[in-house]
Amino acid sequence: MFTATLRGMLAHKVRLALTVASIALGVAFLAGTLVLTDTMRLAFDQLFGKVSAGTDAVVRAEAAYSQSEGISTSRAPIPASVLTQVRQADGVRTAEGSVSGYALLTDNSGRAVLTSGGAPTMGYSLPADPALRGDVKLLTGAAPSGAHQVAIDATSAEEHHIALGSTIKVLFRGPTQEFTVVGTVGFGGEKNLGGTTGAYFDSATAQQVLGAPGLFDSISVSADPGVAPADLAQKINTVLPDGAEAVTGATVVKESADAVNKDLKVVTVMFMIFAGIALFVGSFIIWNTFTMTITQRSREIALLRAIGATRRQVNRSLVLEALLLGLVASAVGIGLGLLVAKGLNLLMGAVGFSLPSTSMQVEPRTIVVSLLVGTVVTVLAALVPAHRATKVLPVEALREAVPGAGNPTKKRVISGAVVTVIGLTGLFMTLYADLSMKLFGPSLLAIIVGVLMLLPAAARPLASLIGVPLRMRGLPGELARQNAMRNPRRTSSTAAALMVGLTLVVSMGVFASSLKASFGDIIGDSTNAALFVTPSSSQGPGFSPEAIKAVQGVSGVDKVSASGWGQARFNGADSSYSAVDPATATAGLNLRLSAGSVSDLGTTGIVVAQSAATTHGWKVGDSIGTEFAETGKHTMKIVGIYDSKGWISDDFVISIAAQTAAAGPQLINSGLVTLLPGADRSTVQKAITAALADHPDAKVLDRKGFEKEAGGFIDKLLTFVTVMLLLAVIIALLGIVNTLVLSVFERTRELGLLRAVGMTRAQVRAMVRWESVVISLIGALSGAALGIGLGLALSQALADEGIKAISIPGLQVALYVVLAAVAGVLAAVGPARSAAKVDVLKAVVAD
Amino acid sequence: MSATTTIAPATAAARAEGISKFYGTGDATIAALKDVSVSLDAGMFTAIMGPSGSGKSTLLHMLAGLDRPTSGEVFLGDTQITSLNDKALTLLRRDQIGFIFQSFNLLPTMSAAENIVLPIRIAGRKPDDIWVKSIVDKLGLADRLSHRPTELSGGQQQRVAAARALASRPQIVFADEPTGALDSASGTELLGFLRKAVKELGQTVVMVTHDPTAASYADRVLFLADGHVVDEMFEPTADAVLDFMKHLGA
Ligand SMILES: Nc1ncnc2c1ncn2[C@@H]1O[C@H](COP(=O)(O)OP(=O)(O)OP(=O)(O)O)[C@@H](O)[C@H]1O
Ligand SMILES: [Mg+2]
C-alpha cells in the first residue's frame, strides 16, 4: 500500500507541486514569523545584556506595581543621599547614580535628529567608572564632563555629520541647552541602541537636564572582588531606607528582556494571525486536491477494494499520503520561512517600524512547530475526503463513472444558514442592542464560516449569473460557464480561498476609508482648534512643554490647549489617561461635559467618559481609586463627565499638574491653538513655525495638514495589512491553478471529443480561461460583498470612538475585483495550454 | 481481387494515396498501415472490416483527419489534408466531417439537443432548424432532446451522435464500430438510419465494424489484414462477409 501511495503521488507532478506550494506558503509565513521574532528577541537581549554588563547590583525605588511601558517599569526617583549610604555598604566597590530622560539631539543647523517609527530619543548619565558603563563604549573622543559637554551615539554623529568639537542644541523636557560634542558612543558592536538616539552627560549635568538635582533614577553598583551579585544586593538592602530596593544586574536585564518580549508578543500575535489565515486558505486547496484525487481515483480505489483491500487500508493509504505531503511541504515552508522573515523585516522597516537585528535565529522550536502545524493542517484537511474514499464501492470499478457533480446536501445548506443567521443576530445585538462587544469578533467569524458553508449552494447560481456575458463569446464561453457550474462544491471551495482573502482585504479597506472620512468630523466635533502643534515625527513620543510656551508667545494666538498622555490603574484596571491644562483645556477642546467642569480638576480631580460612567454607575462627586507605578495609590474625585470622545479618546482625563505630581514630569503630545479674533490663520501659522525653529521636536499644522498626516499613517498601516493578506490571495490563486489542472486532467476525453468535432486549440484555451475567470469572480465578488459588510460593521462598532462617517472605497474594491479576474486569466495560462494539447484520439480510442 | 482499386478523383469523397503509419521507433516499431491506397466514393456506404489489429481504426483516423500518416497523402474531396496545419484541419473536421465513435460521443454537461448542434455552435453558426428537426424525427429522438446523456440509453446516445454527425451536412461521416456497444435491436436501428441517410439524403458514410451483419448494410466492404487492404466486396450479404472473414482467419 505504501509504495502504491508514493507512486500515486509522483504520478501527478503538477498537482503535487501545487499542493505542496499551497501548504508551504502558509508554513513559510508561520516559520518566518517565528524566526523574525526570535531574531528580534535575541537582538534585544544581547543589547540589554551588554549594556548593563559590569553592573552587579541596581538600587532603585520600589514600584507600586510593574507597569511596563516600553522597556522599563516606571518608577519614582530616589534621593541622592541614598548613594552615600550605598557606598558605605559592605562589598560595594563603587556605586554611581544614573539618570535618564528625554533628550532630542539637533544637527549643526538646528534640525531635530528624529528616529524612525517613534523609537525613543534618550539622554543618559555616563558613569565615571568605565566598569559601570557595561558595553557602552566611547568610540571616539572623551567622556563628557561638566555642564557643557555631551557624547552622542555614533549613528547620529555619522548620519547627521556632527563632528567632535561642534556645538549642538539638545532639547529636553525643560529648556533647550547647547553642548559641545566631545565623544561618540557605541554599544558592543552596534552604533546605536536599537534605533534610538542617545546623549550622554556626566552625572551632575544629567540630573540637571534630564531629571532633577538631588535625585537619581537608580544607582548602579559594582561589587568588591569575590562578592556575588546576590550577596551584594542583600547586603545593600540592609542599609537602604524604606521604598528603595536593591536587585542584581541580571534581574534588571531579565526584566527588560521580559518587557520587550511582551511588546514583541503583540507583533508575534499579529503575524501569527496572518500566518493562520494563509494556512486556512491553504487548507481549502488541500481539501480540494484530495477530493478531486479521490474522485479521479475512485476506479483505482474500487479496484483495490475489489481485490480485497479493506476500507481501513484505503483510508490509511490516503491519510499517509496527506501526512507525507504535509511533511514535505512543511519542510519546504521552513526553508522559505527564512526568506519570509527577511521580507517581513524589510516590510516593517518600510512602514516605519525598524527593529534591531542580528543573524537569523532558527530555533528547534520553530522547526518542530512548523512541521507539526503544516502536517496537522494537511492531514485534517484530507480526513473528510479520505473518509469519503472508503465509501467507494467495489462495483464502481466496473462502472463508467462520470466525475462527480455532487450538489451540496440540504443539511449543509441549512446549517450554513443557521450559522450565518446566528452571526448576523450576534452582530446586530452587539451593535444596536447591548450585547457585550466581546461577542462582536465571534459574530463576524460566524458570518464568515456560515457564508463559507453556504457558498457551495450559491456557486451554481453565481456561476450562472457571472457567466451570462460569456454567452456572447460563443460556445467556449457557454461551456466555460457550464463547467464552472457543473461541480459547485469544487468551484466553491476553490473560490472560497479567494473569498476569504478578499473579504479581509476589502473589509480593511472599508474600515480605513471610513476612519479617514471620519477623521475630519472627529477633529471638527471635538476641537475648536485653528492650528495643531504636534511632534515632529508623526509617531514620536511627544515634545517638550517648552514648545507650548514658545507658541503661547506668538502674536495672534489666543490659547494653546496642551495635552499629554500616560498609563495608570483606575478602579483597579490598567488604562490610559489624558492629561490637560484646566486653564486652557476648554478653549481648544470640545469635551461636551454633561456634568461638572474641567476647571475643577485641580490635582485630585478626574473627568470620566460618559460610557465608562454609565458602565460603572459613576457620577460627579464620586471617588475613584487610582494607582500610579511611580507613586502608588491616590484617590481622585470625579469632577465632570464628558460625552464627546474624539481628540481625547481615553476614558479618564486628569490635569497635567496631577500627572506631574503622580507620575513625574512628562512630555506633551499635542497643543490645540485657538486664535484671537481677527488673526489670520496662515499668518499665525507662519509665525508659530518661526517660533518653533528653536523647538524642532514640535511642528505646527493646519487642519488639512493634520488630517493628511493622520491619513498617511492609516494608509501606511493599510498597505502593510494588505501586503500581509496578499499571501493568502496568492495561495488562493495557486488553488485555482490546481483546480483547473485537475479539471483538465479529468476532462481529457471531453476535450478530445470537442477537438475531434472541430473545436480549435484557441477555443479550448478560451474555454479554460473563462472558467477560471468565472471561478475567480465568484470568489472576488462574494469576498468584496462580504468584506464591505464586515468593514461597515467594524466601522459601526467603533462609532463610539468617533467613526461616524461611512465610506466605501468603490474604486479600490472594483480594482480588486478586476485584478482578481486578471489573476484568473493568468492562473489559467498553464492549464489552458495543457487542455489545448490534449490528444484528439484520447477521446476516440476507448480504454 | 487485390488492392488495386481504381482511383476516380471526380467522384471520390475521400481517398488515401499510399499511406503508411508506423507507431514507435527502432525495434519496437509497429506498422499499423503499409502503403494503403483507397478511394471512397461519394454517396456510398462503405464498411471497413478486418481482424483485430489489422489497422481499421488507424485508417479511419487518417481519413478523418484525426491523425496524420507517417507517409502518403490523404484527400478530402479535392483538398489534400495531410499537410494542413492543426487549425485548418480542425476547421475541416468541424465543417466537413461527421463522427460517430464507439462510446463517449457526447458532452455530459449538455442536453441531447445541444450535443446535436455542437459542431455548428462551435463554428458560431446558427443550425438549420428544419434540417435538424428532420434528422431528429428520422432517428425518433424528438421526445429525448432535453435529456442529458446520462439519462439516455446507449442506443439513444449513439442515435444522438448520429444526429450530430449529420446535422452540419458534412461531406462525409466516419463511424468506428458505432454499434459495438449496442444490443442488436439498437444496432439495427442505427444501421438502418445510416443506410437511409445514404440512400435518401445522399450522405457518404464510412464505417469500421466487426460485425458481418452490420457490414451487410453497406454498399461496399473493404477488407484489411495486417495493415494492407486485401480485398473488397460490393453489395455484401452477411453470409458472404462471414465466409470471407473466416477465410481471412479472423
Ligand atoms: N497509439 C498507438 N501506439 C502504438 N501502437 C498502436 C497505436 N494505435 C494502434 N496501434 C497498433 O497499430 C495496429 C493497428 O491498430 P488499430 O487500432 O488500427 O487496429 P483495429 O483494426 O482497429 O483493431 P480493433 O479491431 O481491435 O479495433 C495494432 O497493432 C495496434 O497495436
Ligand atoms: Mg479499432
XYZ file of N, CA and C in Angstrom, chain A residues 54-59 83 86-97 127-133 219-225 232 236:
105
model
N 28.696 44.366 33.864
C 29.595 45.084 34.764
C 28.861 45.701 35.935
N 27.553 45.844 35.817
C 26.760 46.322 36.947
C 26.277 45.105 37.728
N 26.748 44.976 38.953
C 26.396 43.783 39.720
C 25.073 43.932 40.441
N 24.772 45.167 40.837
C 23.502 45.384 41.528
C 22.964 46.759 41.157
N 21.650 46.886 41.264
C 20.999 48.151 40.967
C 20.107 48.516 42.141
N 20.229 49.755 42.585
C 19.355 50.240 43.648
C 18.328 51.167 43.010
N 22.764 57.323 47.789
C 24.032 56.929 47.189
C 25.137 56.834 48.252
N 24.670 53.721 50.180
C 25.031 52.522 49.420
C 26.547 52.356 49.393
N 27.250 53.501 49.205
C 28.707 53.418 49.103
C 29.333 52.858 50.363
N 28.611 53.068 51.512
C 29.179 52.583 52.772
C 28.846 51.119 53.035
N 27.945 50.564 52.202
C 27.535 49.177 52.446
C 28.693 48.225 52.170
N 28.599 47.074 52.805
C 29.611 46.032 52.693
C 29.682 45.483 51.279
N 30.870 45.247 50.749
C 31.013 44.582 49.449
C 30.889 45.516 48.265
N 30.627 46.777 48.498
C 30.479 47.714 47.379
C 31.838 48.248 46.972
N 32.215 47.992 45.720
C 33.478 48.530 45.245
C 33.271 49.979 44.817
N 32.266 50.139 43.936
C 31.953 51.502 43.519
C 30.464 51.590 43.209
N 29.905 52.771 43.393
C 28.482 52.979 43.096
C 28.311 54.374 42.516
N 27.419 54.466 41.521
C 27.148 55.775 40.913
C 25.663 55.902 40.642
N 25.175 57.124 40.768
C 23.776 57.356 40.453
C 23.607 57.489 38.955
N 28.430 56.779 33.406
C 29.170 56.544 34.646
C 30.645 56.951 34.488
N 31.193 57.492 35.552
C 32.597 57.887 35.525
C 33.484 56.652 35.496
N 33.074 55.612 36.227
C 33.849 54.373 36.281
C 33.515 53.519 35.063
N 34.514 53.272 34.186
C 34.228 52.500 32.966
C 33.595 51.144 33.252
N 33.871 50.543 34.406
C 33.309 49.227 34.712
C 31.789 49.281 34.748
N 31.235 50.402 35.166
C 29.783 50.529 35.262
C 29.119 50.890 33.935
N 29.973 51.154 32.920
C 29.385 51.525 31.638
C 28.921 50.315 30.838
N 20.689 53.584 41.128
C 22.116 53.598 41.447
C 22.712 52.282 40.970
N 23.793 52.396 40.164
C 24.454 51.186 39.696
C 25.642 50.893 40.603
N 25.796 49.616 40.941
C 26.824 49.229 41.899
C 27.672 48.119 41.310
N 29.011 48.209 41.516
C 29.823 47.035 41.194
C 30.438 46.516 42.489
N 30.591 45.204 42.538
C 30.957 44.549 43.796
C 32.465 44.475 43.969
N 32.879 44.360 45.238
C 34.272 44.042 45.524
C 34.561 42.672 44.944
N 35.836 42.430 44.588
C 36.180 41.096 44.071
C 35.733 40.022 45.047
N 25.646 40.849 47.269
C 25.801 42.293 47.249
C 24.450 42.974 47.421
N 23.299 45.395 50.468
C 22.865 46.780 50.278
C 21.482 46.986 50.867
